[in-house]
Amino acid sequence: MTDFAAIAAQLEGQAIELPSWAFGNSGTRFKVFGTAGTPRSVEEKIADAATVHRFTGLAPSVALHIPWDHVDDYEKLRAHAADHGVALGTINSNTFQDDDYKFGALTHVDPKIRQKAIDHHFACIDVMDATGSRDLKIWLADGSNYAGQADLRGRQDRLAESLATIYERIGDDQRLVLEYKFFEPAFYHTDVPDWGTSYAQVAALGDRAVVCLDTGHHAPGTNIEFIVMQLLRLGKLGSFDFNSRYYADDDLIVGSADPFQLFRIMFEVIRGGGYGPDSDVAFMLDQCHNVEEKIPGQIRSVLNVQEMTARALLVDRDALAAAQEAGDVLGAHQVLMDAFYTDVRADLAAWREERGLPADPMRAYAESGYQEQIEAERVGGTQMSWT
Ligand code: LRH
Ligand code: MN
């Protein structure tokens, strides 16, 4: 098996983008809990995200969600982020909270509604031009609840037309990233339910249109790492929304529900050339910390991704290939499991210290006093949330 020293250099530069909305209040349809110290502004969300980067060195950018993160001056926000040592990343559109989109947005039968949704994406592209962001991420709630309610074919054609109009507007160094999800809020059909539909739509657009794989958006039992392999093979894996789940789109801390799945996903990412300085696959968290503290939740999350990346890099690829070619079923499985069962935490702690980072970022944050400081300072105002 490969030893840690041999892969340590490959951990350099790992970047996991943080979702601004993870620092605001979030919850379920039953309750959104308030939390002391929760940001009241986009600027405070960015300060918290920068704190995660300061303690881990793993989170150099923050994704924004429009209009949740609307500000009057995005250049000023970009400078604020830079002052805190981070960049502004993926711009996420939002066509799932407006009454006009009850029966769809980019798929709606009414061209006026479709144009309104297209105009929203044009506005998001204007934000990208100001923030210097590369990716416009589109997730659509579009779908139906009863068989017969919607013309499935007609909606796909309208979606293709709407996406083509948006794609024409994105810049040469920008990308359109289409996220799929198999259900919710629609409960009969969703217009972009799976990787195949997202692939079909983005492949029709062009090279700067790619697929976003949210790890919480698959039917139970789906082999997600197989989809990772195939999208990398097709050159259309644009980004990940990392989280984990036990049941549906639970948006829990990545690697908390199923660390072995995260390990298998990162192994296929590495095997497929999706990891490292030559890859343009973006890694983002898309999570909600409904009951746990948000900043430690984000710190734990990026550490989980780093840890499973390190274990996946330890896989002895030559031994694995030899066993696979020899049809040595258990031998091949053993090679992978040996890496997965290798506890790299002490090596990673030393790796951080060698780079001026705290050996144990969770403890360092808890001892930093930052949580107490924001709880004391952030009194009054309205805590940010996704509603
Ligand atoms: C949809 C989704 C999408 C975001 C939203 C916050 O479930 O995964 O990526 O826009 O969560
Ligand atoms: Mn997502």
Coordinates of C-alpha atoms and ligand atoms in Angstrom, one line a residue:
M1 CA 0.0 0.0 0.0
T2 CA 1.1 3.6 -0.7
D3 CA 2.3 5.4 2.4
F4 CA 1.2 8.9 3.4
A5 CA 4.5 10.6 2.6
A6 CA 4.0 9.6 -1.0
I7 CA 0.7 11.3 -1.4
A8 CA 1.2 14.3 1.0
A9 CA 2.1 16.7 -1.9
Q10 CA -1.1 15.8 -3.7
L11 CA -3.1 17.3 -0.8
E12 CA -1.6 20.7 -1.5
G13 CA -4.1 23.2 -3.0
Q14 CA -7.2 21.1 -2.3
A15 CA -10.1 23.6 -2.4
I16 CA -13.6 23.1 -1.2
E17 CA -16.0 26.0 -1.8
L18 CA -18.4 26.9 1.1
P19 CA -22.1 27.7 0.6
S20 CA -22.9 31.2 2.1
W21 CA -26.3 29.7 3.1
A22 CA -24.7 27.2 5.5
F23 CA -23.9 30.1 7.8
G24 CA -27.5 31.4 7.9
N25 CA -30.4 29.8 9.7
S26 CA -31.9 26.8 7.9
G27 CA -34.2 24.0 8.8
T28 CA -37.1 21.9 7.5
R29 CA -40.7 22.6 6.7
F30 CA -41.4 22.0 10.4
K31 CA -39.0 24.5 11.9
V32 CA -36.1 26.8 11.2
F33 CA -34.1 27.3 14.4
G34 CA -32.4 30.6 15.2
T35 CA -28.8 30.4 16.6
A36 CA -26.8 32.9 18.6
G37 CA -24.1 34.5 16.5
T38 CA -25.8 33.8 13.1
P39 CA -24.9 36.4 10.5
R40 CA -27.2 39.3 9.8
S41 CA -25.5 40.2 6.5
V42 CA -23.7 38.7 3.5
E43 CA -20.6 40.3 4.8
E44 CA -20.9 38.4 8.1
K45 CA -21.5 35.2 6.2
I46 CA -18.3 35.8 4.3
A47 CA -16.4 36.5 7.5
D48 CA -17.5 33.2 8.9
A49 CA -16.5 31.3 5.8
A50 CA -13.1 33.0 5.9
T51 CA -12.8 31.7 9.4
V52 CA -13.2 28.1 8.2
H53 CA -10.4 28.8 5.7
R54 CA -8.2 30.3 8.3
F55 CA -8.4 27.2 10.5
T56 CA -8.2 24.6 7.7
G57 CA -6.6 26.1 4.6
L58 CA -9.1 24.2 2.6
A59 CA -11.9 26.7 1.8
P60 CA -10.5 29.6 -0.3
S61 CA -13.9 30.6 -1.8
V62 CA -17.6 31.2 -1.0
A63 CA -20.6 30.4 -3.2
L64 CA -23.4 32.9 -3.3
H65 CA -27.1 32.4 -3.8
I66 CA -29.1 35.1 -5.5
P67 CA -31.2 36.8 -4.2
W68 CA -30.4 35.5 -0.7
D69 CA -27.0 37.2 -1.0
H70 CA -28.1 40.3 -2.9
V71 CA -26.0 43.4 -2.3
D72 CA -26.0 46.8 -4.1
D73 CA -22.3 46.7 -4.8
Y74 CA -20.7 43.3 -5.7
E75 CA -17.3 44.8 -6.4
K76 CA -17.3 46.1 -2.9
L77 CA -18.4 42.6 -1.6
R78 CA -15.5 41.1 -3.7
A79 CA -13.1 43.4 -2.0
H80 CA -14.6 42.6 1.5
A81 CA -14.0 38.9 0.7
A82 CA -10.5 39.5 -0.4
D83 CA -9.8 41.5 2.8
H84 CA -10.8 38.3 4.6
G85 CA -8.6 36.1 2.4
V86 CA -11.3 34.4 0.3
A87 CA -12.8 34.8 -3.2
L88 CA -16.4 34.8 -4.3
G89 CA -17.2 31.6 -6.2
T90 CA -20.2 29.9 -7.8
I91 CA -23.3 32.0 -8.3
N92 CA -26.4 30.0 -7.6
S93 CA -29.7 31.1 -9.3
N94 CA -33.0 30.8 -7.5
T95 CA -36.2 30.2 -9.4
F96 CA -37.9 28.2 -6.6
Q97 CA -39.3 30.9 -4.3
D98 CA -41.3 33.1 -6.5
D99 CA -45.1 32.6 -6.9
D100 CA -44.8 33.1 -10.7
Y101 CA -42.8 29.8 -10.8
K102 CA -45.5 27.7 -9.2
F103 CA -45.8 25.7 -12.5
G104 CA -42.2 26.0 -13.5
A105 CA -39.6 28.6 -14.5
L106 CA -37.4 27.8 -17.5
T107 CA -40.0 25.1 -18.5
H108 CA -43.2 27.2 -18.0
V109 CA -45.8 27.1 -20.8
D110 CA -46.0 30.9 -20.6
P111 CA -43.2 32.6 -22.5
K112 CA -43.5 35.7 -20.3
I113 CA -42.7 33.5 -17.2
R114 CA -39.8 31.8 -19.0
Q115 CA -38.4 35.2 -20.0
K116 CA -38.7 36.4 -16.4
A117 CA -36.6 33.3 -15.3
I118 CA -34.1 33.8 -18.1
D119 CA -33.8 37.5 -17.1
H120 CA -33.0 36.3 -13.5
H121 CA -30.1 34.3 -14.9
F122 CA -28.9 37.2 -16.9
A123 CA -28.9 39.2 -13.7
C124 CA -26.8 36.3 -12.1
I125 CA -24.4 36.6 -14.9
D126 CA -24.0 40.3 -14.3
V127 CA -23.2 39.4 -10.7
M128 CA -20.6 36.9 -11.9
D129 CA -19.0 39.6 -14.0
A130 CA -18.7 41.8 -10.9
T131 CA -17.5 39.0 -8.5
G132 CA -15.2 37.3 -11.0
S133 CA -17.0 34.0 -10.6
R134 CA -16.6 31.2 -13.2
D135 CA -19.7 29.1 -12.5
L136 CA -23.4 29.9 -12.9
K137 CA -25.2 27.0 -11.1
I138 CA -28.7 26.3 -12.1
W139 CA -30.9 24.0 -9.9
L140 CA -34.6 23.9 -11.0
A141 CA -37.5 23.0 -8.8
D142 CA -39.5 22.6 -12.0
G143 CA -41.7 19.5 -12.1
S144 CA -45.3 18.2 -11.4
N145 CA -47.2 16.4 -8.7
Y146 CA -49.7 14.3 -10.6
A147 CA -49.5 12.2 -13.8
G148 CA -51.0 14.1 -16.7
Q149 CA -50.5 17.5 -15.0
A150 CA -47.6 18.4 -17.3
D151 CA -46.5 17.7 -20.9
L152 CA -43.1 16.1 -20.1
R153 CA -41.8 16.3 -23.6
G154 CA -42.9 19.9 -24.2
R155 CA -41.2 21.0 -21.0
Q156 CA -37.9 19.4 -22.0
D157 CA -38.0 21.3 -25.3
R158 CA -38.8 24.6 -23.6
L159 CA -36.0 23.9 -21.0
A160 CA -33.5 23.4 -23.9
E161 CA -34.6 26.7 -25.5
S162 CA -34.3 28.6 -22.2
L163 CA -30.9 27.2 -21.4
A164 CA -29.6 28.0 -24.9
T165 CA -30.7 31.6 -24.4
I166 CA -28.8 31.8 -21.0
Y167 CA -25.8 29.9 -22.4
E168 CA -25.4 32.5 -25.2
R169 CA -25.0 35.2 -22.5
I170 CA -22.3 33.5 -20.4
G171 CA -18.7 34.7 -20.9
D172 CA -15.9 32.7 -22.5
D173 CA -14.3 32.0 -19.2
Q174 CA -17.6 31.2 -17.5
R175 CA -19.6 28.0 -17.3
L176 CA -23.2 27.0 -17.0
V177 CA -23.5 24.2 -14.4
L178 CA -26.9 22.3 -14.4
E179 CA -27.7 20.5 -11.2
Y180 CA -30.1 17.5 -11.1
K181 CA -32.3 16.1 -8.3
F182 CA -34.7 13.2 -8.5
F183 CA -37.6 14.7 -6.5
E184 CA -38.7 17.6 -4.2
P185 CA -40.3 19.9 -4.2
A186 CA -42.1 18.1 -7.1
F187 CA -43.4 14.7 -6.2
Y188 CA -44.4 13.1 -9.6
H189 CA -41.8 14.3 -12.1
T190 CA -38.8 16.7 -12.0
D191 CA -37.7 18.2 -15.2
V192 CA -33.9 17.6 -14.4
P193 CA -34.2 14.5 -12.3
D194 CA -31.0 12.6 -13.1
W195 CA -27.5 12.8 -14.5
G196 CA -28.7 11.6 -17.9
T197 CA -31.1 14.4 -18.4
S198 CA -28.7 17.0 -17.2
Y199 CA -26.0 15.6 -19.5
A200 CA -28.4 15.5 -22.4
Q201 CA -29.3 19.2 -21.9
V202 CA -25.7 20.5 -21.3
A203 CA -24.3 18.4 -24.1
A204 CA -26.7 20.1 -26.5
L205 CA -25.4 23.6 -25.3
G206 CA -21.6 23.3 -25.7
D207 CA -18.3 22.9 -24.0
R208 CA -18.9 25.5 -21.3
A209 CA -22.0 23.7 -20.1
V210 CA -21.5 20.9 -17.5
V211 CA -23.2 18.8 -14.8
C212 CA -23.4 19.4 -11.1
L213 CA -23.6 16.3 -9.0
D214 CA -25.3 16.9 -5.6
T215 CA -24.6 13.8 -3.4
G216 CA -28.0 14.1 -1.8
H217 CA -30.0 14.1 -5.1
H218 CA -30.2 10.4 -6.0
A219 CA -32.6 7.6 -5.3
P220 CA -31.6 5.4 -2.4
G221 CA -29.4 2.6 -3.7
T222 CA -27.9 4.7 -6.5
N223 CA -24.2 3.9 -7.1
I224 CA -23.1 7.6 -7.2
E225 CA -19.4 6.9 -7.8
F226 CA -20.4 5.1 -11.1
I227 CA -22.1 8.3 -12.2
V228 CA -18.9 10.2 -11.2
M229 CA -16.9 7.9 -13.4
Q230 CA -19.2 8.2 -16.4
L231 CA -19.5 12.0 -16.2
L232 CA -15.7 12.3 -15.9
R233 CA -15.3 9.9 -18.9
L234 CA -17.7 12.1 -20.9
G235 CA -15.8 15.3 -19.8
K236 CA -19.0 16.7 -18.3
L237 CA -18.5 16.6 -14.6
G238 CA -18.4 20.2 -13.7
S239 CA -18.9 20.3 -9.9
F240 CA -20.0 18.6 -6.7
D241 CA -22.5 19.7 -4.1
F242 CA -21.2 17.7 -1.2
N243 CA -23.3 16.6 1.7
S244 CA -24.6 13.3 3.1
R245 CA -28.0 11.8 3.9
Y246 CA -29.7 8.8 5.5
Y247 CA -33.1 9.2 3.7
A248 CA -33.6 12.1 1.2
D249 CA -32.0 15.4 0.5
D250 CA -31.0 15.7 4.2
D251 CA -28.1 18.1 3.5
L252 CA -26.1 16.7 6.4
I253 CA -22.3 17.0 6.9
V254 CA -20.5 15.3 4.0
G255 CA -19.1 11.9 5.1
S256 CA -21.1 11.9 8.3
A257 CA -23.8 9.5 7.2
D258 CA -21.6 7.3 4.9
P259 CA -17.8 8.0 5.0
F260 CA -17.2 4.9 2.8
Q261 CA -19.4 6.4 0.1
L262 CA -17.4 9.6 0.2
F263 CA -14.2 7.5 0.0
R264 CA -15.5 5.6 -3.1
I265 CA -16.5 8.9 -4.8
M266 CA -13.1 10.5 -4.2
F267 CA -11.4 7.3 -5.5
E268 CA -13.4 7.5 -8.8
V269 CA -12.7 11.3 -8.9
I270 CA -8.9 10.6 -8.6
R271 CA -9.0 7.6 -11.0
G272 CA -10.9 9.7 -13.5
G273 CA -8.6 12.6 -13.5
G274 CA -11.0 14.9 -11.6
Y275 CA -8.7 15.8 -8.8
G276 CA -5.5 17.9 -8.9
P277 CA -4.2 21.1 -10.5
D278 CA -5.1 19.9 -14.1
S279 CA -8.8 19.3 -13.2
D280 CA -11.5 21.9 -13.6
V281 CA -14.0 20.0 -11.4
A282 CA -15.3 22.3 -8.6
F283 CA -15.9 20.9 -5.2
M284 CA -18.5 22.7 -3.1
L285 CA -20.4 21.9 0.1
D286 CA -24.2 22.3 -0.1
Q287 CA -25.3 21.7 3.5
C288 CA -27.6 23.1 6.2
H289 CA -26.6 23.0 9.9
N290 CA -30.1 22.9 11.4
V291 CA -29.1 21.8 15.0
E292 CA -25.3 21.9 15.1
E293 CA -23.1 25.0 15.2
K294 CA -22.5 26.2 11.7
I295 CA -18.8 27.2 11.6
P296 CA -17.6 24.0 13.3
G297 CA -20.0 22.1 11.0
Q298 CA -18.3 23.5 8.0
I299 CA -14.8 22.9 9.5
R300 CA -15.8 19.3 10.2
S301 CA -17.1 19.0 6.6
V302 CA -14.0 20.1 4.8
L303 CA -11.8 18.0 7.1
N304 CA -14.0 14.9 6.2
V305 CA -13.4 15.6 2.4
Q306 CA -9.7 16.0 3.0
E307 CA -9.5 12.9 5.0
M308 CA -11.3 10.7 2.5
T309 CA -9.3 12.2 -0.3
A310 CA -6.1 11.3 1.5
R311 CA -7.3 7.7 2.0
A312 CA -8.4 7.4 -1.6
L313 CA -4.9 8.7 -2.7
L314 CA -3.4 5.8 -0.6
V315 CA -5.0 3.2 -2.9
D316 CA -2.2 1.1 -4.5
R317 CA -3.4 1.6 -8.0
D318 CA -0.9 -0.9 -9.6
A319 CA -1.8 -3.6 -7.2
L320 CA -5.5 -2.9 -7.7
A321 CA -5.2 -3.0 -11.5
A322 CA -3.2 -6.2 -11.3
A323 CA -5.8 -7.9 -9.1
Q324 CA -8.7 -6.6 -11.3
E325 CA -7.0 -8.0 -14.4
A326 CA -6.3 -11.3 -12.7
G327 CA -10.0 -11.6 -11.7
D328 CA -8.8 -11.7 -8.1
V329 CA -12.1 -10.5 -6.6
L330 CA -11.2 -10.4 -2.9
G331 CA -7.7 -9.3 -3.6
A332 CA -8.9 -6.3 -5.5
H333 CA -11.5 -5.5 -2.9
Q334 CA -8.8 -5.8 -0.2
V335 CA -6.5 -3.3 -1.9
L336 CA -9.3 -0.7 -1.7
M337 CA -10.3 -1.6 1.8
D338 CA -6.8 -1.4 3.1
A339 CA -6.6 2.2 2.0
F340 CA -10.1 3.0 3.4
Y341 CA -9.2 1.5 6.8
T342 CA -5.9 3.4 7.0
D343 CA -6.3 6.0 9.7
V344 CA -4.6 9.2 8.3
R345 CA -5.7 11.6 11.0
A346 CA -2.3 11.8 12.8
D347 CA -0.5 12.2 9.4
L348 CA -2.9 15.0 8.4
A349 CA -2.5 16.7 11.8
A350 CA 1.3 16.7 11.2
W351 CA 0.8 17.8 7.6
R352 CA -1.2 20.8 8.8
E353 CA 1.3 21.8 11.4
E354 CA 4.1 21.7 8.7
R355 CA 2.0 24.3 6.8
G356 CA 1.4 26.6 9.8
L357 CA -2.2 25.3 10.3
P358 CA -3.6 24.0 13.5
A359 CA -3.1 20.2 13.9
D360 CA -6.7 20.0 15.2
P361 CA -8.8 22.7 13.5
M362 CA -12.0 21.8 15.5
R363 CA -10.2 22.3 18.8
A364 CA -8.4 25.4 17.6
Y365 CA -11.7 27.0 16.6
A366 CA -13.3 26.1 19.9
E367 CA -10.4 27.6 21.8
S368 CA -10.2 30.7 19.5
G369 CA -13.0 32.6 21.1
Y370 CA -14.4 33.5 17.7
Q371 CA -17.8 31.9 18.5
E372 CA -18.1 33.8 21.7
Q373 CA -17.1 37.0 20.0
I374 CA -19.8 36.7 17.2
E375 CA -22.4 35.7 19.7
A376 CA -21.6 38.8 21.8
E377 CA -21.3 41.2 18.8
R378 CA -24.2 40.0 16.6
V379 CA -27.1 41.2 18.7
G380 CA -30.1 42.8 17.0
G381 CA -30.7 42.9 13.3
T382 CA -32.3 40.0 11.5
Q383 CA -30.5 36.7 11.3
M384 CA -30.1 35.6 7.7
S385 CA -31.9 32.5 6.5
W386 CA -33.0 30.9 3.3
T387 CA -36.7 32.0 3.6
Ligands
LRH1 C1 -31.5 22.0 -4.1 C2 -30.1 22.5 -3.8 C3 -29.5 23.4 -4.7 C4 -29.5 24.8 -4.0 C5 -30.2 24.5 -2.8 C6 -29.8 25.4 -1.7 O1 -31.9 21.0 -3.2 O2 -29.3 21.4 -3.6 O3 -28.1 23.2 -5.0 O4 -29.7 25.8 -4.8 O5 -30.1 23.2 -2.5
MN2 MN -27.2 21.3 -4.3

